[in-house]
Short mmCIF file of C-alpha atoms in Angstrom, two decimals:
data_model
loop_
_atom_site.label_atom_id
_atom_site.label_comp_id
_atom_site.label_asym_id
_atom_site.label_seq_id
_atom_site.Cartn_x
_atom_site.Cartn_y
_atom_site.Cartn_z
CA MET D 1 53.92 154.02 -8.72
CA ASN D 2 54.57 152.98 -12.25
CA VAL D 3 56.56 150.25 -10.88
CA LEU D 4 54.22 148.98 -8.53
CA LEU D 5 51.29 148.33 -11.32
CA VAL D 6 54.63 147.10 -13.38
CA LEU D 7 54.71 144.39 -10.30
CA ALA D 8 51.19 143.70 -10.09
CA ALA D 9 50.76 143.15 -13.84
CA ILE D 10 53.33 140.77 -13.80
CA LEU D 11 52.64 138.78 -10.75
CA PHE D 12 48.88 138.55 -11.65
CA LEU D 13 50.27 137.14 -15.46
CA LEU D 14 52.30 135.18 -13.36
CA MET D 15 49.54 133.81 -11.44
CA VAL D 16 47.25 133.09 -14.08
CA LEU D 17 49.45 131.49 -16.13
CA ILE D 18 50.45 128.64 -13.62
CA GLY D 19 47.39 128.72 -11.53
CA GLY D 20 44.59 129.16 -14.21
CA ARG D 21 41.36 130.53 -12.46
CA LYS D 22 42.29 129.51 -8.93
CA GLY D 23 45.41 131.37 -9.76
CA ALA D 24 42.67 134.78 -10.22
CA ARG D 25 40.70 134.23 -7.66
CA SER D 26 43.98 133.95 -5.66
CA PHE D 27 45.64 137.71 -7.22
CA ILE D 28 41.36 138.83 -6.46
CA ALA D 29 42.04 137.55 -2.32
CA LEU D 30 45.36 139.28 -2.08
CA ILE D 31 43.20 142.66 -3.04
CA LEU D 32 40.25 141.50 -0.62
CA ASN D 33 42.64 140.72 2.13
CA PHE D 34 44.35 144.04 1.30
CA GLY D 35 40.98 146.03 1.75
CA VAL D 36 39.94 143.73 5.55
CA LEU D 37 43.49 145.02 6.65
CA PHE D 38 43.44 148.40 5.80
CA PHE D 39 39.56 149.09 6.74
CA THR D 40 40.75 147.24 10.08
CA ILE D 41 43.37 149.62 11.20
CA LEU D 42 41.43 151.64 9.80
CA PHE D 43 38.43 151.16 12.96
CA MET D 44 41.27 150.64 14.95
CA THR D 45 42.15 154.04 14.87
CA ASP D 46 38.83 154.80 16.85
CA PRO D 47 39.27 155.06 21.07
CA ASN D 48 35.69 153.45 20.84
CA ALA D 49 36.68 150.34 18.74
CA ASP D 50 37.90 147.12 20.84
CA PRO D 51 41.20 146.12 18.37
CA ILE D 52 40.83 142.74 19.71
CA ILE D 53 37.36 141.78 18.35
CA LEU D 54 38.36 143.87 15.52
CA THR D 55 41.05 141.53 15.03
CA LEU D 56 39.04 138.56 15.59
CA ILE D 57 36.33 139.75 12.57
CA ALA D 58 39.05 140.55 10.53
CA SER D 59 41.13 137.22 10.92
CA ALA D 60 37.44 135.29 9.82
CA LEU D 61 37.03 137.69 7.07
CA ILE D 62 40.95 136.95 5.29
CA SER D 63 40.63 133.20 6.68
CA CYS D 64 36.84 133.08 4.37
CA ILE D 65 38.55 135.13 1.59
CA THR D 66 41.47 132.55 1.56
CA LEU D 67 40.28 129.53 1.91
CA PHE D 68 36.24 129.48 0.61
CA PHE D 69 36.65 132.35 -2.09
CA ILE D 70 39.65 130.25 -3.39
CA ASN D 71 39.17 126.48 -3.03
CA GLU D 72 35.60 127.00 -2.56
CA VAL D 73 33.46 125.97 0.35
CA ASN D 74 33.92 121.95 0.46
CA LEU D 75 34.73 119.51 4.02
CA LYS D 76 38.65 120.81 3.43
CA THR D 77 38.24 124.30 3.37
CA LYS D 78 35.72 124.33 6.86
CA ALA D 79 38.70 122.10 8.83
CA ALA D 80 41.04 124.58 7.70
CA PHE D 81 38.77 127.39 8.71
CA LEU D 82 37.23 126.13 11.93
CA SER D 83 41.23 125.10 12.71
CA THR D 84 42.13 128.10 11.80
CA ILE D 85 39.58 129.99 13.86
CA ILE D 86 40.47 127.88 17.12
CA THR D 87 43.96 128.67 16.61
CA ILE D 88 43.61 132.23 16.62
CA VAL D 89 41.85 132.67 19.55
CA ILE D 90 43.95 129.84 21.69
CA LEU D 91 47.08 132.39 19.98
CA LEU D 92 45.22 135.74 20.71
CA LEU D 93 44.48 134.59 24.86
CA PHE D 94 48.36 134.11 24.79
CA ILE D 95 50.03 136.86 23.39
CA LEU D 96 48.05 139.14 25.37
CA ILE D 97 49.74 137.95 27.91
CA VAL D 98 52.91 137.87 26.59
CA ALA D 99 52.46 141.77 24.98
CA ASP D 100 51.77 142.43 28.56
CA LYS D 101 54.29 140.97 30.02
CA SER D 102 57.37 142.01 27.96
CA MET D 103 55.89 144.77 27.23
CA ILE D 104 56.30 145.55 23.67
CA GLN D 105 53.61 147.99 23.58
CA GLY D 106 53.99 151.26 21.56
CA PHE D 107 57.06 152.56 19.64
CA GLY D 108 61.02 151.99 20.31
CA LYS D 109 63.42 154.76 20.84
CA GLU D 110 64.86 154.20 17.47
CA GLU D 111 61.25 155.18 16.28
CA ILE D 112 60.24 157.91 18.22
CA GLU D 113 62.42 160.55 17.09
CA GLU D 114 60.55 160.25 13.34
CA ILE D 115 57.38 161.15 15.02
CA SER D 116 58.00 163.16 18.25
CA MET D 117 56.14 166.15 16.26
CA PHE D 118 52.78 164.19 16.37
CA SER D 119 50.41 163.57 19.40
CA MET D 120 51.21 160.24 20.99
CA TYR D 121 47.55 160.79 23.46
CA LEU D 122 45.38 158.61 20.86
CA GLY D 123 43.31 157.03 23.16
CA VAL D 124 44.36 153.60 21.58
CA ASP D 125 45.54 150.62 23.95
CA PHE D 126 48.60 149.46 22.87
CA VAL D 127 49.01 146.56 24.61
CA LYS D 128 45.79 144.70 22.12
CA VAL D 129 46.99 147.03 19.36
CA GLY D 130 50.50 145.26 19.75
CA ALA D 131 48.46 141.76 19.95
CA SER D 132 46.70 142.68 17.03
CA MET D 133 49.81 143.16 15.27
CA ILE D 134 51.17 139.55 16.24
CA ILE D 135 48.38 138.07 14.85
CA MET D 136 47.56 139.99 11.32
CA SER D 137 51.30 139.06 11.03
CA THR D 138 50.75 135.23 11.52
CA ILE D 139 47.22 135.02 9.64
CA GLY D 140 48.53 134.19 6.91
CA ALA D 141 51.24 131.11 7.59
CA ILE D 142 48.11 129.97 9.92
CA THR D 143 45.98 129.61 7.19
CA ASP D 144 48.12 128.14 4.74
CA VAL D 145 49.32 125.02 7.12
CA ALA D 146 45.60 124.34 7.56
CA ILE D 147 44.50 123.82 3.81
CA ALA D 148 48.34 122.49 3.81
CA VAL D 149 47.48 119.50 6.07
CA ALA D 150 44.20 119.31 5.72
CA SER D 151 43.75 119.30 1.45
CA PRO D 152 46.11 115.86 1.32
CA MET D 153 44.30 114.23 4.44
CA ARG D 154 41.35 114.57 2.30
CA GLU D 155 43.11 112.76 -0.39
CA ILE D 156 44.10 110.02 1.82
CA PHE D 157 40.81 109.71 2.46
CA PHE D 158 39.59 109.63 -1.06
CA HIS D 159 42.03 107.19 -1.81
CA ASN D 160 41.23 104.77 1.39
CA PRO D 161 37.88 105.47 2.70
CA THR D 162 38.09 103.05 4.89
CA ILE D 163 40.82 104.53 6.99
CA SER D 164 40.79 104.27 11.11
CA ARG D 165 40.09 108.02 12.20
CA LYS D 166 42.96 107.53 14.27
CA ALA D 167 45.34 106.21 11.48
CA LEU D 168 43.86 109.48 9.49
CA PHE D 169 45.30 111.51 12.05
CA ASN D 170 48.79 110.53 12.23
CA SER D 171 49.10 110.74 8.74
CA GLY D 172 48.22 114.35 9.36
CA LEU D 173 50.21 114.91 12.28
CA SER D 174 53.50 113.46 9.95
CA ILE D 175 52.24 116.15 6.57
CA GLY D 176 52.01 117.92 10.02
CA ARG D 177 56.01 117.84 10.75
CA ASP D 178 56.50 118.25 7.47
CA ILE D 179 55.59 121.66 7.03
CA LEU D 180 56.16 122.85 10.42
CA GLY D 181 60.25 123.32 9.79
CA THR D 182 59.75 125.04 6.30
CA ASN D 183 57.10 127.70 7.48
CA THR D 184 58.99 128.32 10.41
CA ASN D 185 61.99 129.07 8.86
CA THR D 186 60.34 130.82 6.65
CA LEU D 187 58.83 133.78 8.70
CA PHE D 188 62.24 134.00 10.33
CA PHE D 189 63.94 134.90 7.02
CA ALA D 190 61.30 137.00 5.86
CA PHE D 191 61.90 139.39 9.64
CA PHE D 192 66.01 139.19 8.45
CA GLY D 193 65.31 140.11 5.25
CA GLY D 194 62.92 142.36 5.42
CA TYR D 195 65.80 144.04 8.75
CA ILE D 196 69.12 143.92 7.08
CA GLY D 197 68.60 148.13 6.86
CA LEU D 198 67.75 148.07 10.25
CA PHE D 199 70.76 146.12 11.79
CA LEU D 200 73.00 148.22 9.86
CA TRP D 201 71.63 151.59 11.31
CA LEU D 202 71.86 149.79 14.65
CA LYS D 203 75.68 148.82 13.65
CA GLU D 204 76.50 151.58 12.96
CA LEU D 205 75.41 153.06 15.94
CA SER D 206 77.42 150.89 17.80
CA TYR D 207 74.80 149.39 19.51
CA SER D 208 76.01 146.05 21.02
CA VAL D 209 75.03 142.07 20.57
CA GLY D 210 72.72 142.77 24.63
CA GLU D 211 71.61 146.72 22.96
CA ILE D 212 69.96 144.93 19.75
CA VAL D 213 68.78 142.20 21.04
CA ASN D 214 66.73 143.79 24.15
CA SER D 215 66.12 146.97 22.01
CA LYS D 216 61.75 147.43 21.29
CA VAL D 217 62.05 146.88 17.27
CA PHE D 218 64.28 144.03 17.77
CA SER D 219 62.04 142.29 20.26
CA VAL D 220 58.82 142.92 18.59
CA GLU D 221 60.18 140.81 15.71
CA ILE D 222 61.77 138.34 17.20
CA ILE D 223 57.75 137.29 19.13
CA THR D 224 56.40 137.75 16.31
CA ILE D 225 58.12 134.82 14.99
CA LEU D 226 58.15 132.28 17.69
CA CYS D 227 53.67 133.52 18.36
CA ALA D 228 54.06 132.61 14.74
CA GLY D 229 55.83 130.06 14.99
CA ILE D 230 53.79 128.59 18.43
CA GLY D 231 50.73 128.92 16.04
CA ILE D 232 52.00 126.87 13.02
CA ALA D 233 53.07 124.01 15.74
CA LEU D 234 49.16 124.38 17.01
CA ILE D 235 47.75 123.97 14.18
CA ILE D 236 48.99 121.06 12.60
CA PRO D 237 47.57 119.03 15.74
CA ILE D 238 44.01 120.74 15.50
CA THR D 239 43.21 120.47 11.85
CA SER D 240 44.38 117.54 12.02
CA TRP D 241 42.04 116.31 14.23
CA ILE D 242 39.56 118.11 12.82
CA THR D 243 39.99 117.28 9.40
CA ALA D 244 40.05 113.36 10.23
CA PHE D 245 36.84 113.99 12.25
CA PHE D 246 34.90 115.41 9.76
CA LEU D 247 35.59 112.96 6.65
CA VAL D 248 35.14 109.66 8.67
CA GLY D 249 32.33 111.09 9.65
CA THR D 250 30.78 111.85 6.17
CA ARG D 251 31.98 107.88 5.79
CA GLY D 252 28.34 105.84 4.52
CA LYS D 253 26.25 109.39 4.09
CA ASN D 254 27.11 110.23 0.16
CA GLU D 255 28.77 113.11 1.75
CA SER D 256 30.52 115.86 -0.62
CA ILE D 257 34.67 115.72 0.18
#
C-alpha cells in the first residue's frame, strides 16, 4: 500500500510540474475514470443489468471526463467526443459478433483451477461481458487518437482559415496516419509486457506454439489488440471528417473554436 501511495504521489508531482493545472486535472481525471470503471463492474454483477448499455454509458462518461474535464468544452473536444461515441457504437456491434463466433467468453482452463471453488452460476451473459471488456480496454486509446487528430486540425484551421473542407480532411488523415502505427504498437507491446509471466508459465507447462495461440487467455488478448487497432483505424477518418465539418462550418460565424 505504501508503494502505491508513493508512486501515485510521484506521478501527481510530475504531472503538476510538467503539465501545470492541466496536469493536475489529468490526475484527477484518472481517479474519476477509475471510479467509473469500478462502478460499471459493480453494476455488471446484477443479472438484470445489460453489460452493453452499461458499457456505452461508461464509455460516454470516460470520454466526457477525458475530453471535457481536461481540455474544457470547445469545438475540438466536441468533435473528438462525437467521433469517439460513433466509433464505439460501430466497434461494439462488431465486437459482439466476434466475441460470439470466437467463443472467447468466460475463463480459460489455465484460470479455472484458481476459481473452481466458487460458483459459476452468476446469471451474467459472458458474451456481452467479453465485448464490454474489449471496449473498456480500448476506450483510452480511441479517445486519445480522437483528440490527437482534432487538436492539430484546429490549429491548421486557425492559421489557415480559408482552407477547404476537403483539404482540412486530408490534413486530418495525414496526421492520423502518423499516429496509427505508434498507437497500435503501444497496444501490442503493452499486452506482451503484461503477459511475460504467463508465457513463461505456458513454456514451463510445455505448451507448443499452436497450443499457446489457441489457448483462450492468449486469444482474448490478441482479439482485444486487433479490435483496438480496428477502432484506432476507424476513428481517424471519422474524427477527420467530423472536425473538418465543424471547423469549416464556423467560418464567418465568429464562433469560438
